[in-house]
XYZ file of C-alpha atoms in Angstrom:
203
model
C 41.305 60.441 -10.321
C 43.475 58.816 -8.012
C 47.087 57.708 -8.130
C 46.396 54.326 -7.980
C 43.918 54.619 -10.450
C 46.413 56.788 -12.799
C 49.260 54.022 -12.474
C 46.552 51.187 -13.011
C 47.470 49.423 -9.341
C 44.129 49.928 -8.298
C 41.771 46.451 -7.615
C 39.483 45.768 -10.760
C 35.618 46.271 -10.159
C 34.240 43.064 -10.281
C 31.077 42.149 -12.217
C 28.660 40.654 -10.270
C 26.958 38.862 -13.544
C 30.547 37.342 -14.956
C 31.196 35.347 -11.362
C 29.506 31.701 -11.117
C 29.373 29.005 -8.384
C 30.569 25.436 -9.344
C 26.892 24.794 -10.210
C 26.901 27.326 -13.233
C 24.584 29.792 -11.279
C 25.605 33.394 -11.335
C 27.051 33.694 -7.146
C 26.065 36.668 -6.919
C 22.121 35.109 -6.400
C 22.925 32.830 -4.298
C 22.245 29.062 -3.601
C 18.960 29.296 -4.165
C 18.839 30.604 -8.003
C 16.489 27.788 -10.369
C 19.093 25.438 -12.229
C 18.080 23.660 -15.420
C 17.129 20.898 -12.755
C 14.905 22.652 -10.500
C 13.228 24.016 -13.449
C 12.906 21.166 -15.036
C 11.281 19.414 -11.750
C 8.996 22.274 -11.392
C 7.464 22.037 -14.395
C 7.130 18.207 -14.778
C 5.323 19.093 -11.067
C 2.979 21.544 -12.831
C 2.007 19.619 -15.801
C 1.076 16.627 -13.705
C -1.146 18.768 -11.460
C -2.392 20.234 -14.968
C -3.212 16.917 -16.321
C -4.831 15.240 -13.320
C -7.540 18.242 -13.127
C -7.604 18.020 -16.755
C -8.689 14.476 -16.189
C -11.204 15.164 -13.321
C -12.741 17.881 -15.205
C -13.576 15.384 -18.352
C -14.948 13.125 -16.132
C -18.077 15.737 -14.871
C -18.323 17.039 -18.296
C -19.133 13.600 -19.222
C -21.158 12.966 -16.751
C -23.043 15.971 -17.052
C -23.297 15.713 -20.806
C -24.959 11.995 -20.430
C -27.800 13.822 -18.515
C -27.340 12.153 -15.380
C -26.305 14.542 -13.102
C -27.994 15.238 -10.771
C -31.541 13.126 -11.569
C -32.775 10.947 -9.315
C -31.493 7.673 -8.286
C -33.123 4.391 -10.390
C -32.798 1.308 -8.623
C -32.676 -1.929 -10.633
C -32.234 -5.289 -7.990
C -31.064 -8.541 -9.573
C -32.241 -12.441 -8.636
C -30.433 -12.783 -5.404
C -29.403 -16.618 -4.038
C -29.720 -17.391 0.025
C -27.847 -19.546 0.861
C -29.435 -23.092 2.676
C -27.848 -23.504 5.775
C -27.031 -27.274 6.784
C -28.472 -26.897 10.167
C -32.480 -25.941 10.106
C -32.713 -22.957 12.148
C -29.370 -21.676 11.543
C -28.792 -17.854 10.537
C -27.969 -17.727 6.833
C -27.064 -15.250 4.006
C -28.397 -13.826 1.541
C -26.985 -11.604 -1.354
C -28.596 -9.555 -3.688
C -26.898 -6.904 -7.042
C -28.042 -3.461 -7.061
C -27.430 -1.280 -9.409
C -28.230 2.969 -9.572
C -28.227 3.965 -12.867
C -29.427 7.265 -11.701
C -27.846 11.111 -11.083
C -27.954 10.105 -7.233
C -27.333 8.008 -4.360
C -30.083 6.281 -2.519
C -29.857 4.138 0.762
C -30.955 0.474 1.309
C -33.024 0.894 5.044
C -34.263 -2.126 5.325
C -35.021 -5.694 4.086
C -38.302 -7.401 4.823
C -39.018 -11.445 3.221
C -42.090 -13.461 2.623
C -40.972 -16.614 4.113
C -41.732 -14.798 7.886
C -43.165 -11.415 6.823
C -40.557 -10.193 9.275
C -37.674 -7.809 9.204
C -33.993 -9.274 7.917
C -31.158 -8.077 8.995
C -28.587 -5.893 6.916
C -24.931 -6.847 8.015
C -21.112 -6.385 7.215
C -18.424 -8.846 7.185
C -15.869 -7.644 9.764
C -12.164 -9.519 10.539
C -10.520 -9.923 14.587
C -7.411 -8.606 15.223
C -6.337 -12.313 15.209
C -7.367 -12.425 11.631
C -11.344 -13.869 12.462
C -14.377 -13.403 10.490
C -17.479 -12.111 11.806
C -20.578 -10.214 10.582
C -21.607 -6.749 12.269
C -25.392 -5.254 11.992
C -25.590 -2.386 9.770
C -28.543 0.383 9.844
C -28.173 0.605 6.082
C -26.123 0.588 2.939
C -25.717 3.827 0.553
C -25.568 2.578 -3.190
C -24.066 5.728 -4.936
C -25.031 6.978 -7.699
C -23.686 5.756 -11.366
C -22.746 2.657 -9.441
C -23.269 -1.290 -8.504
C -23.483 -2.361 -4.937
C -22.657 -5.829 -4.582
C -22.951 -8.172 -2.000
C -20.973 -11.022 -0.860
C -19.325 -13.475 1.726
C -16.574 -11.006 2.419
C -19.115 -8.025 2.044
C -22.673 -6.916 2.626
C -25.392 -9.299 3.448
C -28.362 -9.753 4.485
C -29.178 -12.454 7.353
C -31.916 -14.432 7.754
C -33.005 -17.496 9.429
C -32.826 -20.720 7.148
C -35.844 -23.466 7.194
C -35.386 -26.667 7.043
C -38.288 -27.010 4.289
C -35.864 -25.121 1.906
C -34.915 -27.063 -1.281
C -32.067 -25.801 -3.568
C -34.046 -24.125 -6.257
C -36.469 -22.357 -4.171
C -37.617 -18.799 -4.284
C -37.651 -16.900 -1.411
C -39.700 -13.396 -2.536
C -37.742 -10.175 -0.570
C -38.608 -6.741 -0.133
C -35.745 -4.305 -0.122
C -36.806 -0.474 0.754
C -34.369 2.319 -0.671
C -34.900 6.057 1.445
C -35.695 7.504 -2.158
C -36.712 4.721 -4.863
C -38.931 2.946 -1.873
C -39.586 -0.776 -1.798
C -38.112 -3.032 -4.724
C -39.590 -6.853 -4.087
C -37.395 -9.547 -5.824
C -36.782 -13.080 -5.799
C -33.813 -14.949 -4.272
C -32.780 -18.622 -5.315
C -31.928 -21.301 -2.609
C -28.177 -22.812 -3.098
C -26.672 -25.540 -1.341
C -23.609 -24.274 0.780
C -20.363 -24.319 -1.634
C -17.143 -25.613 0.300
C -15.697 -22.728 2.817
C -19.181 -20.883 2.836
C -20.512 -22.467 5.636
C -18.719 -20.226 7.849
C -19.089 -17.070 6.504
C -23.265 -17.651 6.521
C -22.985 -18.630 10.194
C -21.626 -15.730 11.373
């Protein structure tokens, strides 16, 4: 033992465990040692992350449990309406409500209609830079499955071009062809232009 150590002058050992930062963190771990704060944000971080797949997983055990999964798609096409254009001649819309009730998604190809035995076309409403409407030809629609495909003015249509021996009221018989349910033929009811609409069909 030395002198210093006989005569008690010598430094004290310090303990690394009874020094703590301003925070209330031993210093000897530096800045980095978990608070009651960081803890506390990690774990409300965990148990959301818990909870959201908690959520997700529910959702395909349902699914799977209603015996869905994974069957085949099942088409079901509602009355449509076409709209009559004011000008004879003039391209028009027409909309239509499908529904897949089935374990998977099909595809709408094509649309074909009695009044000209000839193709329609499928299109999508699309907006200018400049804040424009316009429709755009599309090679199909997917209808997914569990779901209800809607169409609409600021949506999916099909075009067609109006007669001027169309009468509000009318039926206009359609074919619609799906890639996996094949073709679904359904009627569509002729309705006079509501205000604004006369646009969107033209375009």
């Amino acid at each position: 033992m030395s002198r210093a150590e006989r005569d008690g002058t010598a430094d004290p050992v310090e303990d690394p465990g009874a020094a703590e930062s301003g925070s209330g963190r031993p210093a000897a771990f530096g800045p980095w040692w978990p608070d009651a704060r960081r803890l506390a944000d990690a774990l409300r971080t965990a148990a959301v992350t818990v909870l959201a797949a908690a959520v997700a997983a529910c959702g395909l055990i349902v699914w799977a449990g209603s015996g869905k999964a994974g069957t085949p798609a099942r088409i079901e096409v509602g009355q449509g309406r076409v709209l009559q254009p004011v000008v004879p001649g003039r391209t028009t819309s027409a909309y239509f409500r499908i529904v897949n009730s089935g374990g998977s998604p099909d595809r709408l190809r094509k649309v074909t209609w009695s009044e000209r035995n000839t193709p329609a076309e499928l299109t999508q409403h699309r907006m200018t830079a400049e804040g424009g409407g316009y429709r755009e030809r599309a090679d199909s629609f997917t209808v997914p499955a569990g779901a209800e495909f809607g169409m609409s003015r600021f949506g999916p249509a099909v075009a067609v071009t109006g007669s001027g021996n169309w009468r509000p009221g009318d039926r206009i018989a359609f074919t619609l062809d799906f890639e996996r349910s094949g073709p679904v033929t359904v009627e569509a009811v002729v309705t006079p232009l509501a205000a604004g609409e006369e646009e969107a069909a033209g375009e």
